[in-house]
Coordinates of N, CA and C in Angstrom, one line a residue:
H1 N -39.7 144.9 75.6 CA -38.9 144.0 74.7 C -38.8 142.6 75.4
I2 N -38.5 141.6 74.6 CA -38.4 140.3 75.0 C -36.9 139.8 74.9
T3 N -36.4 139.2 75.9 CA -35.0 138.8 75.8 C -35.0 137.3 76.1
I4 N -34.0 136.6 75.5 CA -33.7 135.2 75.8 C -32.3 135.1 76.2
D5 N -32.0 134.7 77.5 CA -30.7 134.7 78.0 C -30.0 136.1 77.9
G6 N -30.8 137.1 78.1 CA -30.3 138.5 78.1 C -30.2 139.1 76.8
V7 N -30.5 138.4 75.7 CA -30.3 138.9 74.3 C -31.7 139.2 73.8
D8 N -31.9 140.5 73.3 CA -33.1 140.9 72.7 C -33.4 140.0 71.5
V9 N -34.7 139.5 71.4 CA -35.0 138.6 70.3 C -34.8 139.3 69.0
R10 N -34.9 140.6 68.9 CA -34.7 141.3 67.6 C -33.2 141.2 67.2
D11 N -32.3 140.8 68.1 CA -30.9 140.8 67.7 C -30.5 139.4 67.2
Y12 N -31.4 138.4 67.3 CA -31.2 137.1 66.8 C -31.4 137.0 65.3
K13 N -30.7 136.1 64.6 CA -31.1 135.8 63.2 C -32.4 135.0 63.4
L14 N -33.3 135.1 62.5 CA -34.6 134.5 62.6 C -34.4 132.9 62.6
S15 N -33.6 132.4 61.8 CA -33.4 130.9 61.8 C -32.8 130.5 63.2
D16 N -31.9 131.2 63.8 CA -31.3 130.9 65.1 C -32.4 131.0 66.2
L17 N -33.3 132.0 66.1 CA -34.4 132.1 67.1 C -35.3 130.9 67.0
R18 N -35.7 130.6 65.7 CA -36.6 129.4 65.6 C -36.0 128.1 66.1
N19 N -34.7 128.0 66.0 CA -34.1 126.7 66.4 C -34.1 126.6 68.0
L20 N -34.4 127.7 68.7 CA -34.5 127.6 70.1 C -35.8 127.0 70.6
F21 N -36.8 127.0 69.8 CA -38.1 126.6 70.2 C -38.6 125.2 69.7
G22 N -39.3 124.5 70.5 CA -40.0 123.3 70.1 C -41.5 123.6 70.6
M23 N -42.4 122.9 69.9 CA -43.8 123.1 70.2 C -44.6 121.8 70.1
V24 N -45.5 121.7 71.1 CA -46.5 120.6 71.1 C -47.8 121.4 71.2
S25 N -48.6 121.2 70.2 CA -49.9 122.0 70.1 C -51.1 121.1 70.4
Q26 N -52.2 121.6 70.5 CA -53.5 120.9 70.7 C -53.7 119.9 69.6
E27 N -53.5 120.4 68.4 CA -53.7 119.5 67.2 C -52.3 119.0 66.8
A28 N -52.2 117.6 66.8 CA -50.9 117.0 66.5 C -50.7 117.2 65.0
I29 N -49.5 117.7 64.6 CA -49.2 117.9 63.2 C -48.3 116.7 62.8
L30 N -49.0 115.8 62.0 CA -48.4 114.5 61.5 C -48.6 114.4 60.1
F31 N -47.8 113.6 59.4 CA -47.8 113.4 58.0 C -48.0 112.0 57.6
N32 N -48.5 111.7 56.4 CA -48.8 110.4 55.9 C -47.4 109.8 55.5
D33 N -46.8 109.3 56.6 CA -45.4 108.8 56.5 C -45.2 107.8 57.6
T34 N -44.0 107.3 57.8 CA -43.7 106.3 58.8 C -43.7 107.0 60.2
V35 N -43.8 106.2 61.2 CA -43.7 106.7 62.6 C -42.3 107.3 62.7
F36 N -41.2 106.6 62.2 CA -39.9 107.1 62.3 C -39.7 108.5 61.7
N37 N -40.2 108.6 60.5 CA -40.1 109.9 59.8 C -40.9 111.0 60.4
N38 N -42.0 110.7 61.1 CA -42.8 111.7 61.8 C -42.0 112.2 63.0
I39 N -41.4 111.3 63.7 CA -40.6 111.7 64.9 C -39.4 112.4 64.5
A40 N -38.7 112.0 63.5 CA -37.4 112.6 63.1 C -37.6 113.8 62.2
F41 N -38.8 114.2 61.9 CA -39.1 115.3 61.0 C -38.2 116.5 61.2
G42 N -37.6 117.0 60.2 CA -36.8 118.2 60.2 C -35.4 118.0 60.7
L43 N -35.0 116.9 61.1 CA -33.7 116.6 61.7 C -32.9 115.7 60.7
K44 N -31.6 115.9 60.6 CA -30.8 115.1 59.7 C -29.9 114.2 60.5
G45 N -29.6 113.0 59.9 CA -28.7 112.0 60.6 C -29.2 111.4 61.8
V46 N -30.5 111.3 62.0 CA -31.1 110.7 63.2 C -31.1 109.2 63.1
T47 N -30.7 108.5 64.2 CA -30.6 107.0 64.2 C -31.9 106.5 64.8
M48 N -32.1 105.2 64.5 CA -33.3 104.5 65.0 C -33.2 104.5 66.6
E49 N -32.0 104.3 67.1 CA -31.8 104.3 68.5 C -32.2 105.6 69.2
Q50 N -31.9 106.8 68.5 CA -32.3 108.1 69.0 C -33.8 108.2 69.0
V51 N -34.4 107.8 67.9 CA -35.9 107.8 67.8 C -36.6 107.0 68.8
K52 N -36.1 105.8 69.1 CA -36.6 104.9 70.1 C -36.5 105.5 71.5
E53 N -35.4 106.1 71.7 CA -35.2 106.7 73.1 C -36.2 107.9 73.3
A54 N -36.3 108.7 72.2 CA -37.3 109.8 72.3 C -38.7 109.3 72.5
A55 N -39.1 108.2 71.8 CA -40.4 107.6 71.9 C -40.6 107.0 73.3
T56 N -39.6 106.4 73.9 CA -39.7 105.9 75.2 C -40.0 107.0 76.2
I57 N -39.2 108.1 76.1 CA -39.5 109.2 77.0 C -40.9 109.7 76.9
A58 N -41.4 109.7 75.7 CA -42.7 110.2 75.4 C -43.9 109.2 75.6
N59 N -43.5 108.1 76.2 CA -44.5 107.0 76.5 C -45.2 106.5 75.2
A60 N -44.4 106.5 74.1 CA -44.9 106.0 72.9 C -44.3 104.7 72.4
H61 N -43.2 104.3 72.9 CA -42.5 103.1 72.4 C -43.3 101.9 72.4
D62 N -44.0 101.7 73.5 CA -44.8 100.4 73.7 C -45.9 100.3 72.6
F63 N -46.7 101.4 72.4 CA -47.7 101.3 71.3 C -47.1 101.2 69.9
I64 N -46.0 101.9 69.7 CA -45.3 101.8 68.4 C -44.9 100.4 68.1
S65 N -44.3 99.8 69.1 CA -43.8 98.4 69.0 C -44.9 97.4 68.6
K66 N -46.2 97.7 69.0 CA -47.3 96.8 68.7 C -47.9 97.1 67.3
L67 N -47.5 98.2 66.6 CA -48.0 98.5 65.3 C -47.5 97.4 64.3
S68 N -48.2 97.3 63.2 CA -47.9 96.2 62.2 C -46.4 96.2 61.8
D69 N -45.9 97.4 61.5 CA -44.5 97.5 61.1 C -43.6 98.3 62.0
G70 N -44.1 98.4 63.3 CA -43.3 99.2 64.3 C -43.0 100.6 63.8
Y71 N -41.8 101.0 63.9 CA -41.4 102.4 63.5 C -41.5 102.6 62.0
Q72 N -41.7 101.6 61.2 CA -41.8 101.8 59.8 C -43.3 101.8 59.3
T73 N -44.2 101.8 60.3 CA -45.6 101.8 60.0 C -46.0 103.2 59.5
V74 N -46.7 103.2 58.3 CA -47.2 104.5 57.8 C -48.5 104.8 58.6
I75 N -48.6 106.0 59.1 CA -49.7 106.3 60.1 C -50.9 107.0 59.5
G76 N -50.9 107.2 58.1 CA -52.0 107.9 57.5 C -52.0 109.4 57.5
D77 N -52.9 110.0 56.8 CA -53.0 111.4 56.7 C -53.3 112.0 58.1
R78 N -52.5 112.9 58.5 CA -52.6 113.5 59.8 C -52.6 112.5 61.0
G79 N -52.0 111.3 60.7 CA -51.9 110.3 61.8 C -53.3 109.6 62.1
N80 N -54.2 109.6 61.1 CA -55.5 109.1 61.3 C -55.6 107.6 61.7
K81 N -54.6 106.9 61.6 CA -54.6 105.5 61.9 C -54.3 105.3 63.4
L82 N -54.1 106.4 64.1 CA -53.7 106.4 65.6 C -54.8 107.1 66.4
S83 N -54.8 106.8 67.7 CA -55.7 107.5 68.6 C -55.2 108.9 68.8
G84 N -56.0 109.7 69.4 CA -55.6 111.1 69.8 C -54.4 111.1 70.7
G85 N -54.4 110.2 71.7 CA -53.3 110.2 72.6 C -52.0 109.7 72.0
E86 N -52.1 108.7 71.1 CA -51.0 108.2 70.4 C -50.4 109.3 69.4
R87 N -51.2 110.0 68.8 CA -50.8 111.1 67.9 C -50.0 112.1 68.7
Q88 N -50.6 112.5 69.9 CA -50.0 113.5 70.7 C -48.6 113.0 71.2
R89 N -48.5 111.8 71.6 CA -47.2 111.2 72.1 C -46.2 111.2 71.0
L90 N -46.6 111.0 69.7 CA -45.6 111.1 68.6 C -45.1 112.6 68.5
T91 N -45.9 113.6 68.7 CA -45.4 114.9 68.6 C -44.5 115.3 69.8
I92 N -44.8 114.7 70.9 CA -43.9 114.9 72.1 C -42.6 114.2 71.8
A93 N -42.6 113.0 71.2 CA -41.3 112.3 70.9 C -40.5 113.2 69.9
R94 N -41.2 113.8 69.0 CA -40.5 114.7 68.0 C -39.8 115.9 68.8
A95 N -40.5 116.4 69.8 CA -40.0 117.5 70.6 C -38.8 117.0 71.4
V96 N -39.0 115.8 72.0 CA -37.9 115.3 72.8 C -36.6 115.1 71.9
L97 N -36.8 114.6 70.8 CA -35.7 114.3 69.9 C -35.0 115.7 69.4
A98 N -35.8 116.7 69.2 CA -35.2 118.0 68.8 C -34.5 118.7 69.9
N99 N -34.9 118.4 71.2 CA -34.3 118.8 72.4 C -34.1 120.4 72.4
P100 N -35.2 121.1 72.2 CA -35.1 122.6 72.2 C -34.9 123.1 73.6
P101 N -34.2 124.2 73.8 CA -34.1 124.8 75.1 C -35.4 125.5 75.6
I102 N -36.3 125.9 74.7 CA -37.5 126.5 75.0 C -38.6 125.7 74.4
L103 N -39.6 125.3 75.2 CA -40.7 124.5 74.8 C -42.0 125.3 74.9
I104 N -42.9 125.2 73.9 CA -44.2 125.8 74.0 C -45.2 124.7 74.0
L105 N -46.1 124.6 75.0 CA -47.1 123.7 75.0 C -48.4 124.4 74.9
D106 N -49.1 124.3 73.8 CA -50.3 125.0 73.5 C -51.5 124.1 73.6
E107 N -52.1 124.1 74.8 CA -53.3 123.2 75.0 C -53.0 121.8 74.7
A108 N -51.8 121.3 75.0 CA -51.3 120.0 74.6 C -52.2 118.8 75.1
T109 N -53.0 119.0 76.1 CA -53.8 117.8 76.6 C -55.3 118.1 76.5
S110 N -55.7 119.2 75.9 CA -57.1 119.6 76.0 C -58.0 118.7 75.3
S111 N -57.6 118.0 74.2 CA -58.5 117.2 73.4 C -58.4 115.7 73.7
L112 N -57.9 115.4 74.9 CA -57.7 113.9 75.2 C -58.6 113.4 76.2
D113 N -58.9 112.1 76.2 CA -59.7 111.5 77.2 C -58.8 111.3 78.5
S114 N -59.4 111.0 79.6 CA -58.6 111.0 80.8 C -57.5 110.0 80.8
G115 N -57.7 108.8 80.2 CA -56.6 107.8 80.2 C -55.4 108.3 79.4
S116 N -55.7 108.8 78.2 CA -54.6 109.4 77.3 C -54.0 110.6 78.0
E117 N -54.8 111.4 78.7 CA -54.2 112.6 79.3 C -53.2 112.3 80.3
K118 N -53.4 111.2 81.1 CA -52.4 110.8 82.1 C -51.1 110.4 81.4
L119 N -51.1 109.6 80.4 CA -49.9 109.2 79.7 C -49.2 110.4 79.0
V120 N -50.0 111.3 78.4 CA -49.4 112.5 77.7 C -48.8 113.4 78.8
Q121 N -49.6 113.6 79.9 CA -49.1 114.5 80.9 C -47.8 114.0 81.5
D122 N -47.7 112.7 81.7 CA -46.4 112.1 82.2 C -45.3 112.4 81.2
A123 N -45.6 112.2 80.0 CA -44.5 112.5 78.9 C -44.1 113.9 78.9
L124 N -45.1 114.8 79.0 CA -44.8 116.3 79.0 C -44.0 116.7 80.2
T125 N -44.3 116.1 81.4 CA -43.5 116.3 82.6 C -42.0 116.0 82.4
K126 N -41.8 114.8 81.7 CA -40.4 114.4 81.4 C -39.8 115.4 80.4
L127 N -40.5 115.8 79.4 CA -40.0 116.7 78.4 C -39.7 118.1 79.0
M128 N -40.4 118.6 80.0 CA -40.2 119.9 80.5 C -39.0 120.0 81.4
R129 N -38.5 118.9 81.9 CA -37.4 119.0 82.8 C -36.2 119.6 82.2
G130 N -35.6 120.6 82.9 CA -34.3 121.2 82.4 C -34.5 122.2 81.3
R131 N -35.7 122.7 81.1 CA -35.8 123.7 80.0 C -36.9 124.7 80.4
T132 N -36.9 125.8 79.7 CA -37.9 126.8 79.9 C -39.1 126.3 79.1
T133 N -40.3 126.3 79.8 CA -41.5 125.9 79.1 C -42.6 126.9 79.3
I134 N -43.2 127.2 78.2 CA -44.4 128.1 78.2 C -45.6 127.3 78.0
V135 N -46.5 127.2 78.9 CA -47.7 126.4 78.9 C -48.9 127.3 78.7
I136 N -49.6 127.1 77.6 CA -50.8 127.8 77.4 C -51.9 126.8 77.7
A137 N -52.8 127.1 78.7 CA -53.7 126.0 79.1 C -55.0 126.7 79.8
H138 N -56.1 126.0 79.5 CA -57.3 126.3 80.2 C -57.5 125.3 81.4
R139 N -57.0 124.1 81.2 CA -57.1 123.1 82.2 C -56.0 123.4 83.2
L140 N -56.4 123.9 84.4 CA -55.4 124.4 85.3 C -54.6 123.3 86.0
S141 N -55.0 122.0 85.9 CA -54.2 120.9 86.5 C -52.9 120.8 85.7
T142 N -52.9 121.3 84.5 CA -51.7 121.3 83.6 C -50.6 122.2 84.2
I143 N -51.0 123.3 84.8 CA -50.0 124.3 85.2 C -49.8 124.5 86.7
Q144 N -50.5 123.7 87.5 CA -50.4 124.0 89.0 C -49.0 123.9 89.6
Y145 N -48.1 123.2 88.9 CA -46.7 123.0 89.5 C -45.7 124.0 88.8
A146 N -46.2 124.9 88.0 CA -45.3 125.8 87.3 C -44.7 126.8 88.3
D147 N -43.4 127.2 88.0 CA -42.7 128.2 88.8 C -43.4 129.5 88.8
E148 N -44.0 129.9 87.7 CA -44.7 131.1 87.6 C -45.9 130.9 86.7
I149 N -47.0 131.4 87.1 CA -48.3 131.4 86.3 C -48.7 132.8 86.1
I150 N -49.0 133.1 84.8 CA -49.4 134.4 84.4 C -50.9 134.3 83.9
V151 N -51.7 135.0 84.6 CA -53.2 135.0 84.2 C -53.4 136.2 83.3
M152 N -53.9 135.9 82.1 CA -54.2 136.9 81.2 C -55.8 137.2 81.2
Q153 N -56.1 138.4 81.1 CA -57.5 138.8 80.9 C -57.6 140.0 80.0
E154 N -58.3 139.8 78.9 CA -58.5 140.9 77.9 C -57.1 141.3 77.4
G155 N -56.2 140.4 77.2 CA -54.9 140.7 76.6 C -53.9 141.3 77.5
K156 N -54.2 141.5 78.8 CA -53.3 142.1 79.8 C -53.1 141.1 80.9
I157 N -51.9 141.3 81.6 CA -51.6 140.4 82.7 C -52.5 140.9 83.9
A158 N -53.3 140.0 84.4 CA -54.2 140.3 85.5 C -53.6 139.8 86.8
E159 N -52.9 138.7 86.8 CA -52.3 138.2 88.0 C -51.0 137.4 87.6
R160 N -50.1 137.3 88.6 CA -48.8 136.6 88.4 C -48.3 136.1 89.7
G161 N -47.9 134.8 89.6 CA -47.3 134.2 90.8 C -47.3 132.7 90.6
N162 N -47.1 131.9 91.7 CA -47.2 130.5 91.6 C -48.6 130.1 92.1
H163 N -48.9 128.8 92.0 CA -50.2 128.3 92.4 C -50.6 128.7 93.8
I164 N -49.7 128.5 94.8 CA -50.0 128.8 96.2 C -50.3 130.3 96.4
S165 N -49.4 131.2 95.8 CA -49.6 132.6 96.0 C -50.8 133.1 95.3
L166 N -51.1 132.6 94.2 CA -52.4 133.0 93.5 C -53.6 132.5 94.2
M167 N -53.6 131.4 94.8 CA -54.7 130.9 95.5 C -55.0 131.8 96.7
A168 N -53.9 132.2 97.4 CA -54.0 133.1 98.5 C -54.6 134.5 98.2
K169 N -54.4 134.9 97.0 CA -54.9 136.2 96.6 C -56.4 136.3 96.4
S170 N -57.0 135.1 96.3 CA -58.5 135.1 96.1 C -59.0 135.9 94.9
G171 N -58.2 135.8 93.8 CA -58.6 136.6 92.6 C -59.1 135.7 91.5
I172 N -58.8 136.1 90.2 CA -59.2 135.4 89.1 C -58.8 134.0 89.0
Y173 N -57.5 133.7 89.3 CA -57.0 132.4 89.2 C -57.7 131.5 90.2
K174 N -57.9 131.9 91.4 CA -58.6 131.1 92.4 C -60.0 130.8 92.0
R175 N -60.7 131.8 91.4 CA -62.0 131.5 91.0 C -62.0 130.5 89.8
L176 N -61.1 130.5 88.9 CA -61.0 129.6 87.9 C -60.7 128.2 88.4
V177 N -59.8 128.1 89.3 CA -59.5 126.8 89.9 C -60.7 126.2 90.6
E178 N -61.5 127.0 91.3 CA -62.7 126.5 92.0 C -63.7 126.1 91.0
L179 N -63.8 126.8 89.9 CA -64.8 126.4 88.9 C -64.5 125.0 88.3
Q180 N -63.1 124.7 88.2 CA -62.7 123.4 87.6 C -62.7 122.3 88.6
A181 N -62.7 122.6 89.8 CA -62.7 121.5 90.9 C -64.0 120.9 91.0
F182 N -64.0 119.6 91.2 CA -65.3 118.8 91.4 C -65.1 117.8 92.5

């Protein structure tokens, strides 16, 4: 069974359980609406100041300020008027604003170029502070500072530990790290 703060997830009301989670996925989910509405999506009574603060934490405020209408700029279908890194930072700003206690990062940097990845990784590091974060990643640089790394193989846990202990085991994790090192 799975518990959150000692409570079995089956004992939660589904809506309460969903409210515990925030997610930043590989594919940014954005709408043909303003920057403000994309960041504040799903939340009521959000102020411009709160949205700007979330955008600042997500390293998005500077590029948003340079858009033709700033936070009132319509970003196009799926955010197609923005770069991949800009889209991803908007979804991070949304997660910052929602402030969930549990965050899921599903390959959040995998489709970015190196320059965008650094900005997004910095924003994710800020977002992860003080909350439980589940990181799903193939790029191992994303997870090397995690408290616990779980290596899955064929749907089962193959190894478990932190970066240092897993490297010392000379198992699957170490082989994967060595394959990605250059």
